[in-house]
mmCIF file of C-alpha atoms and ligand atoms in Angstrom:
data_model
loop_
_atom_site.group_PDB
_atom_site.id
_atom_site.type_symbol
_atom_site.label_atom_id
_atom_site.label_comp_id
_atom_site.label_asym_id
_atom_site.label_seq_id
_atom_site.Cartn_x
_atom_site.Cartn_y
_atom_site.Cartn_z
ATOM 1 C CA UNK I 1 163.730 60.899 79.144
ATOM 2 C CA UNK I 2 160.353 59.346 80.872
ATOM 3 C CA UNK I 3 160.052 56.249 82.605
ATOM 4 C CA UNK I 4 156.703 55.008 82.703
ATOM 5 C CA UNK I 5 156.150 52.708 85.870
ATOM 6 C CA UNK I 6 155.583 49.659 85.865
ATOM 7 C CA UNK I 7 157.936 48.616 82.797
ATOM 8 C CA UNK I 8 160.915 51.165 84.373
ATOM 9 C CA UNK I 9 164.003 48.741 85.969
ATOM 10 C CA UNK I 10 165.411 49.877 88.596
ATOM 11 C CA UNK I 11 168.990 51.244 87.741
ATOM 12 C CA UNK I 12 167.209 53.367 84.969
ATOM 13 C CA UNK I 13 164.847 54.452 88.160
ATOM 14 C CA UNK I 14 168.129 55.681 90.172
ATOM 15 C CA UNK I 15 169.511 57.339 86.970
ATOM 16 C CA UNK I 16 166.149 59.146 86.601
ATOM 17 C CA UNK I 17 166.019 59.961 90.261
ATOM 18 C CA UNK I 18 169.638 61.478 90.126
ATOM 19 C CA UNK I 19 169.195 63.200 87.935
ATOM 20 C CA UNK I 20 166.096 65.145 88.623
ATOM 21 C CA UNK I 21 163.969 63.688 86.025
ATOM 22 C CA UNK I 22 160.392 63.277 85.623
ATOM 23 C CA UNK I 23 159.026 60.002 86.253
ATOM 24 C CA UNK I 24 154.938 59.265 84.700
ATOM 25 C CA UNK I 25 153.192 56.977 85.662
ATOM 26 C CA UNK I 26 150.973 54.644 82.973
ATOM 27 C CA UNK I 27 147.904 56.126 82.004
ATOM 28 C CA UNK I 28 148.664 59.315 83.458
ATOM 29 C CA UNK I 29 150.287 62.386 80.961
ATOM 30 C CA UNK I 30 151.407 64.795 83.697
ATOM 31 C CA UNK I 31 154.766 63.873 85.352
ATOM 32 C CA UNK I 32 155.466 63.286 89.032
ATOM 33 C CA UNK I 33 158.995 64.659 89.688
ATOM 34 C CA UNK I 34 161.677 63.404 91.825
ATOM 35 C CA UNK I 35 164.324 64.960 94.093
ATOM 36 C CA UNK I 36 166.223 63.415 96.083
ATOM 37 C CA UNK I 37 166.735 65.027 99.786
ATOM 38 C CA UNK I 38 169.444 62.334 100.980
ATOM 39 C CA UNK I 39 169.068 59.786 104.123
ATOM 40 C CA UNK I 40 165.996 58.252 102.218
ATOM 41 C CA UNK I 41 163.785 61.318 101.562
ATOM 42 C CA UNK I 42 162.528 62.287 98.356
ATOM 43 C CA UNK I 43 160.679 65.318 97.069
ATOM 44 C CA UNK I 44 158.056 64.313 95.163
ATOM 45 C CA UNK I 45 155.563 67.170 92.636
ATOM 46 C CA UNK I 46 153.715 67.373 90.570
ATOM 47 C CA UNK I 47 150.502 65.719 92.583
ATOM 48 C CA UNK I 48 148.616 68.889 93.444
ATOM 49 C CA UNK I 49 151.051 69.833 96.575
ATOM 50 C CA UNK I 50 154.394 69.192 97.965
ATOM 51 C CA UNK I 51 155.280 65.730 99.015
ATOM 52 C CA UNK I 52 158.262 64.366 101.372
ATOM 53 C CA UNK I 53 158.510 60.516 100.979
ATOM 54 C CA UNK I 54 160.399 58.905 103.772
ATOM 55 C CA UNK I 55 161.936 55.144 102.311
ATOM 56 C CA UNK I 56 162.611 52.236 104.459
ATOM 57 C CA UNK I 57 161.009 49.416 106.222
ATOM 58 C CA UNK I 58 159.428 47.962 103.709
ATOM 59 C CA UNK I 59 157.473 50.794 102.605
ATOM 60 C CA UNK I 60 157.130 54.458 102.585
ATOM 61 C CA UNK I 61 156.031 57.419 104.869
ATOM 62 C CA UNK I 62 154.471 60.016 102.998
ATOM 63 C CA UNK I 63 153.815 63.766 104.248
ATOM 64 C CA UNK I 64 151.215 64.882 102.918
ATOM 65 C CA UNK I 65 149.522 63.136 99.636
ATOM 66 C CA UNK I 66 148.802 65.425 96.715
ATOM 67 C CA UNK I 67 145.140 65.758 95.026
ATOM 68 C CA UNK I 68 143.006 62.888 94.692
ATOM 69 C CA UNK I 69 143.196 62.992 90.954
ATOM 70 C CA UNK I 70 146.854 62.427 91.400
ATOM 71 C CA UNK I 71 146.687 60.220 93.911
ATOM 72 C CA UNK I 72 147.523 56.832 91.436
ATOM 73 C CA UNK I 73 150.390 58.629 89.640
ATOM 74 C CA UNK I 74 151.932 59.403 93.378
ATOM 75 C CA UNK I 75 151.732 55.973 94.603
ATOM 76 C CA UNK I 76 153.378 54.403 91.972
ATOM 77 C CA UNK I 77 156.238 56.756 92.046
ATOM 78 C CA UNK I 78 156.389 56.476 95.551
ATOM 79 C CA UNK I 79 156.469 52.859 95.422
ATOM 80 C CA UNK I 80 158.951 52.860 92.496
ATOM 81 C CA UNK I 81 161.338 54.721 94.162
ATOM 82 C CA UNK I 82 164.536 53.294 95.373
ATOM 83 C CA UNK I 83 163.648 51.338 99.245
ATOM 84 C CA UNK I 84 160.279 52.252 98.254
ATOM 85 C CA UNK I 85 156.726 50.498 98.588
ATOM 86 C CA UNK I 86 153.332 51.064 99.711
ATOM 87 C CA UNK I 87 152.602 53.670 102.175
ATOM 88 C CA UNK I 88 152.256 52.805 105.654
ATOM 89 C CA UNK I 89 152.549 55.898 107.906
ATOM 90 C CA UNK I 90 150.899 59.499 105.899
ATOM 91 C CA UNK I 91 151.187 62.687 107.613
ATOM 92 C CA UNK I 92 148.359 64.928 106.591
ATOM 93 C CA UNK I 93 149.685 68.523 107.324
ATOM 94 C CA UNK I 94 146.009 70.060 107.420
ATOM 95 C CA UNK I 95 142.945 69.246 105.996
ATOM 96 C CA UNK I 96 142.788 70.601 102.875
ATOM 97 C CA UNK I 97 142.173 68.416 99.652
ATOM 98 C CA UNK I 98 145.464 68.921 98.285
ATOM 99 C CA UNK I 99 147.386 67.326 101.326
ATOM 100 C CA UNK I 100 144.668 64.643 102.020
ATOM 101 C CA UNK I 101 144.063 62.975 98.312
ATOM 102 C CA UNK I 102 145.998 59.826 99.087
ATOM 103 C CA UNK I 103 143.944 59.337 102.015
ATOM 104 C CA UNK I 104 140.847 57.536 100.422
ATOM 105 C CA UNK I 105 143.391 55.062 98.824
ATOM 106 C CA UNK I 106 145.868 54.082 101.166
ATOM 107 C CA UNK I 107 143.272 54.256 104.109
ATOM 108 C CA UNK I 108 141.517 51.488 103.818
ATOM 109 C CA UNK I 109 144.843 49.389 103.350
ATOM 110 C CA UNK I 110 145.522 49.939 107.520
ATOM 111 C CA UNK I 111 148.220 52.921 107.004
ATOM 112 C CA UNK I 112 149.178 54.915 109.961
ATOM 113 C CA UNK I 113 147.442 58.186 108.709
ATOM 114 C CA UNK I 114 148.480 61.204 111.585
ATOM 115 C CA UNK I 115 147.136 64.713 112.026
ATOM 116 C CA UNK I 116 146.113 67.145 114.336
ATOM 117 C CA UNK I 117 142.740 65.946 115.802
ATOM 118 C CA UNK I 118 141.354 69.052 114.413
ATOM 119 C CA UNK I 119 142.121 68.128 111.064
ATOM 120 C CA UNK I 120 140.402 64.497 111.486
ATOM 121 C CA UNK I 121 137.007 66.277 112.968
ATOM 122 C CA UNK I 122 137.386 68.859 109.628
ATOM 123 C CA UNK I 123 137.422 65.254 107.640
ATOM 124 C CA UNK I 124 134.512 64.187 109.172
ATOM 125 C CA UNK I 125 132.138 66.786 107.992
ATOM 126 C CA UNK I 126 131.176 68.416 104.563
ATOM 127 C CA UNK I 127 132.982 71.761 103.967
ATOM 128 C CA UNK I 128 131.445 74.677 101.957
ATOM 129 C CA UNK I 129 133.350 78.020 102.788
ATOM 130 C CA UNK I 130 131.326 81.049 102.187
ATOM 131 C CA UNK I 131 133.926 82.525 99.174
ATOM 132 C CA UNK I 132 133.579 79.624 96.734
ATOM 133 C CA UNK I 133 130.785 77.463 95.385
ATOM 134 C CA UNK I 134 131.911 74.295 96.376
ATOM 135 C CA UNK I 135 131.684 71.749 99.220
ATOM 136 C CA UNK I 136 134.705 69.350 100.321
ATOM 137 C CA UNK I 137 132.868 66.185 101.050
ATOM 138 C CA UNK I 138 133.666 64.386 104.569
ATOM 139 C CA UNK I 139 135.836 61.261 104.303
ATOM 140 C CA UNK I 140 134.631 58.381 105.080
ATOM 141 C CA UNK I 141 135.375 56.412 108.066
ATOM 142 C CA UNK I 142 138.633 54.065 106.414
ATOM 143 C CA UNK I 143 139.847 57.224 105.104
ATOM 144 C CA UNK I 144 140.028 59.314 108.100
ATOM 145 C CA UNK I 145 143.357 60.376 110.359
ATOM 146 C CA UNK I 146 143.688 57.358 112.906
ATOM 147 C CA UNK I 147 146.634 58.662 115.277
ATOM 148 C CA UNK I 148 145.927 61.932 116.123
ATOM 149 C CA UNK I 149 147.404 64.325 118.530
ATOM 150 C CA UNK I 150 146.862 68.117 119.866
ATOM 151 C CA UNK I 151 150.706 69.658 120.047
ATOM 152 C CA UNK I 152 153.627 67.319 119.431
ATOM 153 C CA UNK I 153 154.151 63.956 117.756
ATOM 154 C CA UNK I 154 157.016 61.789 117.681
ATOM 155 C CA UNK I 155 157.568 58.493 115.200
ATOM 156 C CA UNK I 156 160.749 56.888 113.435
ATOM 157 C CA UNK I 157 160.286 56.757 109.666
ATOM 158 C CA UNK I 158 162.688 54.196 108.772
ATOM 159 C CA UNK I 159 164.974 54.841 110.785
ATOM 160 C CA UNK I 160 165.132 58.468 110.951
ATOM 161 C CA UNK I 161 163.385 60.402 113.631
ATOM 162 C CA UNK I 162 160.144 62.537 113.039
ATOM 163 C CA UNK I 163 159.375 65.210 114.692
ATOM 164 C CA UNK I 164 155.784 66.982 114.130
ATOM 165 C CA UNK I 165 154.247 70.007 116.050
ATOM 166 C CA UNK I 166 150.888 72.068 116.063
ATOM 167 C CA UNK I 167 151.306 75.877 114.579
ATOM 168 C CA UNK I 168 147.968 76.812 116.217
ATOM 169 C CA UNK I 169 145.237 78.455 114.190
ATOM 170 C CA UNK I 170 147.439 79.286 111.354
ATOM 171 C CA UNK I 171 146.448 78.698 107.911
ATOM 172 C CA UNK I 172 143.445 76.377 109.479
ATOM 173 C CA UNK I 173 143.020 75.548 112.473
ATOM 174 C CA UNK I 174 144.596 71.794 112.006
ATOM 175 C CA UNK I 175 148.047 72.512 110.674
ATOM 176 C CA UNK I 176 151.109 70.861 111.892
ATOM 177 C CA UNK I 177 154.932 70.399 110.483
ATOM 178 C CA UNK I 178 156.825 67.399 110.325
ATOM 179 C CA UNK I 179 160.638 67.960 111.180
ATOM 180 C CA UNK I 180 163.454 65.270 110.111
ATOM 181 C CA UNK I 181 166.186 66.669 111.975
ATOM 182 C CA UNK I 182 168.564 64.569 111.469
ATOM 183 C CA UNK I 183 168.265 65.367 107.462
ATOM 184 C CA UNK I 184 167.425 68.667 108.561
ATOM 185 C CA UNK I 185 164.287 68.877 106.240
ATOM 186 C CA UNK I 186 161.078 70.423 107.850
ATOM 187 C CA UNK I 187 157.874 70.365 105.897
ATOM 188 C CA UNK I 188 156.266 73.414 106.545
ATOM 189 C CA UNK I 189 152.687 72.757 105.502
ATOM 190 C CA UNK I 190 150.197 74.927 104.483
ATOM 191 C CA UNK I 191 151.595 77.669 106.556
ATOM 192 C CA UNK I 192 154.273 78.192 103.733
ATOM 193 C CA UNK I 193 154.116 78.204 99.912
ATOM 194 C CA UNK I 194 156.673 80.050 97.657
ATOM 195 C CA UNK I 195 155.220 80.235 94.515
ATOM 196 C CA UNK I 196 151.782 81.653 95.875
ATOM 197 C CA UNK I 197 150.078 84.177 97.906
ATOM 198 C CA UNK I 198 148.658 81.837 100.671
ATOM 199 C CA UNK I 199 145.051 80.918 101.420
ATOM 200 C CA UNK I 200 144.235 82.042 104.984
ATOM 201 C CA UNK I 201 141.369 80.056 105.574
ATOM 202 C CA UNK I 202 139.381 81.224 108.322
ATOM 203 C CA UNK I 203 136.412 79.422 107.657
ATOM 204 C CA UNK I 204 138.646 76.499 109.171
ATOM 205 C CA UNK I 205 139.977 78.401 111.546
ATOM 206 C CA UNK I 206 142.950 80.160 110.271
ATOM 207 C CA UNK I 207 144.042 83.994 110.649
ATOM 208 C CA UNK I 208 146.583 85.722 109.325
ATOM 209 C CA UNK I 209 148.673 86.528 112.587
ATOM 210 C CA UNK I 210 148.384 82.814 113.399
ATOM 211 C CA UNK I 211 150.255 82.692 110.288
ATOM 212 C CA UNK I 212 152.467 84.797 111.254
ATOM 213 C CA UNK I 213 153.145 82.866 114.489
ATOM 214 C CA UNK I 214 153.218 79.666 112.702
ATOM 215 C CA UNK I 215 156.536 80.991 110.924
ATOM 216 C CA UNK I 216 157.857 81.819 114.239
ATOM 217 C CA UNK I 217 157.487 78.391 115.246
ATOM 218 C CA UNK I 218 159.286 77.007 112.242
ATOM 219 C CA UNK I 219 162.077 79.269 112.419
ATOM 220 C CA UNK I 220 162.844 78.117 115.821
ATOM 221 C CA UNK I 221 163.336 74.942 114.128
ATOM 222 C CA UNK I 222 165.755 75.831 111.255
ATOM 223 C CA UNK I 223 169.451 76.647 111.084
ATOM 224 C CA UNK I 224 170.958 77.928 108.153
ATOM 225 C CA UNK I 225 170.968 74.500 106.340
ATOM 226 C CA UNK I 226 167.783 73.442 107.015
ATOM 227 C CA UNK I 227 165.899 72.847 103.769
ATOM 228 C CA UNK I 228 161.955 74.019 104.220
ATOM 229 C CA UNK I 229 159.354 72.591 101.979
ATOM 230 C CA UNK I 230 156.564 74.831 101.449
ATOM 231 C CA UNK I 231 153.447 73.695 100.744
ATOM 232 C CA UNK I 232 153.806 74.678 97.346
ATOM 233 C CA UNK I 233 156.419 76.199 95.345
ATOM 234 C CA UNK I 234 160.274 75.399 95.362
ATOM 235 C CA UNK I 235 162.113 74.203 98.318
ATOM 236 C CA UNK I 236 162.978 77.244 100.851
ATOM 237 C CA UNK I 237 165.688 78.370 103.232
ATOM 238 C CA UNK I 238 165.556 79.864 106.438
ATOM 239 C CA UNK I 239 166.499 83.119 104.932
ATOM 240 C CA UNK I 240 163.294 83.187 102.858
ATOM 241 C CA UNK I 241 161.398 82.165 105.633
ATOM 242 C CA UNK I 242 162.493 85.368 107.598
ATOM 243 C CA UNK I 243 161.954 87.192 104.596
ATOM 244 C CA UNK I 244 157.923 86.048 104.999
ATOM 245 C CA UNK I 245 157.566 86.374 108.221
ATOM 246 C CA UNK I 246 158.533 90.784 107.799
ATOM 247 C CA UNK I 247 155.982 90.801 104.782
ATOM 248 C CA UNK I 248 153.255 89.003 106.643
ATOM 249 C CA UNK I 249 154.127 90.295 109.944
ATOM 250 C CA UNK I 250 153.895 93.888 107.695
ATOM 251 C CA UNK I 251 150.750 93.011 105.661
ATOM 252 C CA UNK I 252 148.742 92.265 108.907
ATOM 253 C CA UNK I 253 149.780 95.255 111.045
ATOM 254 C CA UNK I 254 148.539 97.682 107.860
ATOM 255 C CA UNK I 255 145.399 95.469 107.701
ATOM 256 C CA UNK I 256 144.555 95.638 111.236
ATOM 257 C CA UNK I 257 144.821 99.521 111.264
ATOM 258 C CA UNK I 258 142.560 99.707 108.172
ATOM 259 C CA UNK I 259 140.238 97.131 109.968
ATOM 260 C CA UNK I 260 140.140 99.354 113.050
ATOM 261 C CA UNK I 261 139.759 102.433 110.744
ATOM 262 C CA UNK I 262 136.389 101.134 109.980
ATOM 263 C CA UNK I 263 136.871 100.184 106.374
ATOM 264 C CA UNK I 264 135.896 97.419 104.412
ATOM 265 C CA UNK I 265 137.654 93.908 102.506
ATOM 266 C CA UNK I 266 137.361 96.032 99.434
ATOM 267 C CA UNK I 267 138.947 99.134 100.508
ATOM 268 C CA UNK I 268 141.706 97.044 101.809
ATOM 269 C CA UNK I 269 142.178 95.790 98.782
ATOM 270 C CA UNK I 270 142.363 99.139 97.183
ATOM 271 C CA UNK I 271 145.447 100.058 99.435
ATOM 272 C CA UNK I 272 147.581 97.633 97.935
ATOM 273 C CA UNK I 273 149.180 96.505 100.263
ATOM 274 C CA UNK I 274 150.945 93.813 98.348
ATOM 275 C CA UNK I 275 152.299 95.915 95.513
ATOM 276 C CA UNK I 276 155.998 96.032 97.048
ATOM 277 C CA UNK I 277 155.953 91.939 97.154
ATOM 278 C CA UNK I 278 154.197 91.191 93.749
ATOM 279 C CA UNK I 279 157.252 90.030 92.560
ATOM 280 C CA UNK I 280 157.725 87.696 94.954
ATOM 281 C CA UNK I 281 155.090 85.423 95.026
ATOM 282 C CA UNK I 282 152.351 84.729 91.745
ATOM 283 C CA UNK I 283 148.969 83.742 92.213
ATOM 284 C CA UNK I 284 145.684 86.114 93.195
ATOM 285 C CA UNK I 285 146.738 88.817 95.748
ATOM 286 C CA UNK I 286 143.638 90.156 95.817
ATOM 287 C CA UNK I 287 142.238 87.116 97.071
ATOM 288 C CA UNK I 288 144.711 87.022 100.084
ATOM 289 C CA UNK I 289 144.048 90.534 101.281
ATOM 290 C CA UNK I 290 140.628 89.814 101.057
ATOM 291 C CA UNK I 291 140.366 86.342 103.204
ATOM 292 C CA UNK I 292 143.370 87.566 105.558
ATOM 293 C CA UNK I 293 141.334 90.787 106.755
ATOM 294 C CA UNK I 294 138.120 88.886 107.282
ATOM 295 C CA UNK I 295 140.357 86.284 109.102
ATOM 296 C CA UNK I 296 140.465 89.148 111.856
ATOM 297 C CA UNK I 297 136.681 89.601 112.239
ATOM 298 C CA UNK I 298 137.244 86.934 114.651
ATOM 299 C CA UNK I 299 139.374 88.080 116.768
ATOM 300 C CA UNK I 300 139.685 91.894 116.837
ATOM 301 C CA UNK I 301 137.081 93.589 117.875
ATOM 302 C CA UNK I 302 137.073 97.616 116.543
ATOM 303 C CA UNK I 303 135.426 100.544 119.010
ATOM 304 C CA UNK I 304 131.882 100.492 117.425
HETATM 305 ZN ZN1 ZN E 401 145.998 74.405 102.479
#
């Protein structure tokens, strides 16, 4: 059952939400799906990342906004959604393309868009990270974080409190959560996926023990109903969040004594280290062990 927006009415809408169905949006063949997380929040994927919509006052907040490419198909399921509308607050939890693709279109509109400030200054230059061939353009000026802040934040999304905090030099070096306690959903950011071995980008100022710490700092934030949203992957609890924090919290003690053994990214690939968790998450280990042990050049120094 699809419901192509604009055409869909809205009691078919509800019935699709409720139900957990797939909503597309015109012109667009891949589906942006719905949950609903109760008191106005819906999980929206399917747009390149995780997305918590907050409904209510005559439009929507949005935490974090999917790939540019998806950016038209999120909108309009955003604004089809029940007490939905156009987006005027967006949270970008880092700067990373797939958390900042709405920003170029609902920018220049005069949303609230709110970050860490290191995430805005990360907008306002090209990226090109030594392990890929790429560059992440800067934004430009319209399209750029405009309420920016270094450790906490505080906001009402309609009518619900916000609460957002800095996890500091984590997965970059921008990365914040936004907390609605009185749902009890936190969106973890890119500090937390559970379908994926994690990118710890260091280029951007990440490490992996900054990682590590960032999990502390969400935990302290959970009970044992809170429901986490990763930054990718299906929604988590704080049970699998403690289950992270032992395998990173592992991972980088064995990678720090290999580091300080003098060896190399590749031999630390060669150890493995992620063998007893390959189950758990999908996606290129090897590429993990290999960015989360040069993510320590930077701060540990080995006996020359
Ligand atoms: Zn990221």
């Amino acid at each position: 059952m699809d419901y192509r927006i604009p055409h869909v009415d809205r009691r078919g809408f509800m019935r699709a939400v409720l139900g957990g169905v797939a909503v597309r949006a015109a012109g667009q063949s891949a589906p942006v799906a719905v949950r609903p997380l109760g008191g106005g929040l819906f999980l929206l994927t399917g747009a390149g990342a995780n997305v918590v919509v907050g409904t209510g006052e005559g439009g929507v907040a949005m935490v974090d906004g999917g790939t540019a490419e998806r950016s038209r198909a999120l909108l309009a399921a955003a604004a089809a959604l029940p007490g939905g509308g156009p987006v005027h607050t967006l949270f970008n939890t880092h700067w990373h393309p797939d958390q900042t693709g709405a920003n170029r279109a609902v920018g220049p509109s005069g949303a609230r868009i709110v970050a860490h400030e290191n995430t805005r200054l990360w907008l306002t230059t090209d990226v090109a990270r030594p392990w890929e061939d790429r560059t992440f353009p800067a934004l430009p000026e319209d399209a750029l974080p405009n309420d920016t802040f270094y450790e906490t934040y505080r906001t009402r999304v309609g009518g619900q409190r916000v609460e957002c905090g800095y996890m500091l030099q984590a997965h970059t070096d921008g990365d914040i959560y936004v907390f609605f306690p009185e749902e009890n959903v936190l969106v973890a950011g890119g500090v937390v996926s559970s379908d994926d071995w994690p990118l710890v980008d260091w280029w951007t100022g990440g490490w992996i023990n900054g990682m590590v710490d960032g999990i502390r700092t969400l935990l302290d934030l959970c009970d044992d109903d809170t429901r986490i949203v990763p930054a990718s992957g299906p929604l988590m609890a704080r049970a699998d969040l403690e289950a992270q924090l032992a395998m990173y919290g592992e991972i980088s003690q064995r990678l720090r004594a290999i580091m300080y053994s003098g060896l190399s990214p590749a031999d630390a690939v060669a150890e493995r280290l992620t063998e007893t968790y390959a189950a758990r998450l999908g996606g290129d280990a090897d590429f993990f062990i290999r960015r989360a042990f040069e993510s320590m050049w930077g701060h540990f120094t080995p006996d020359a």
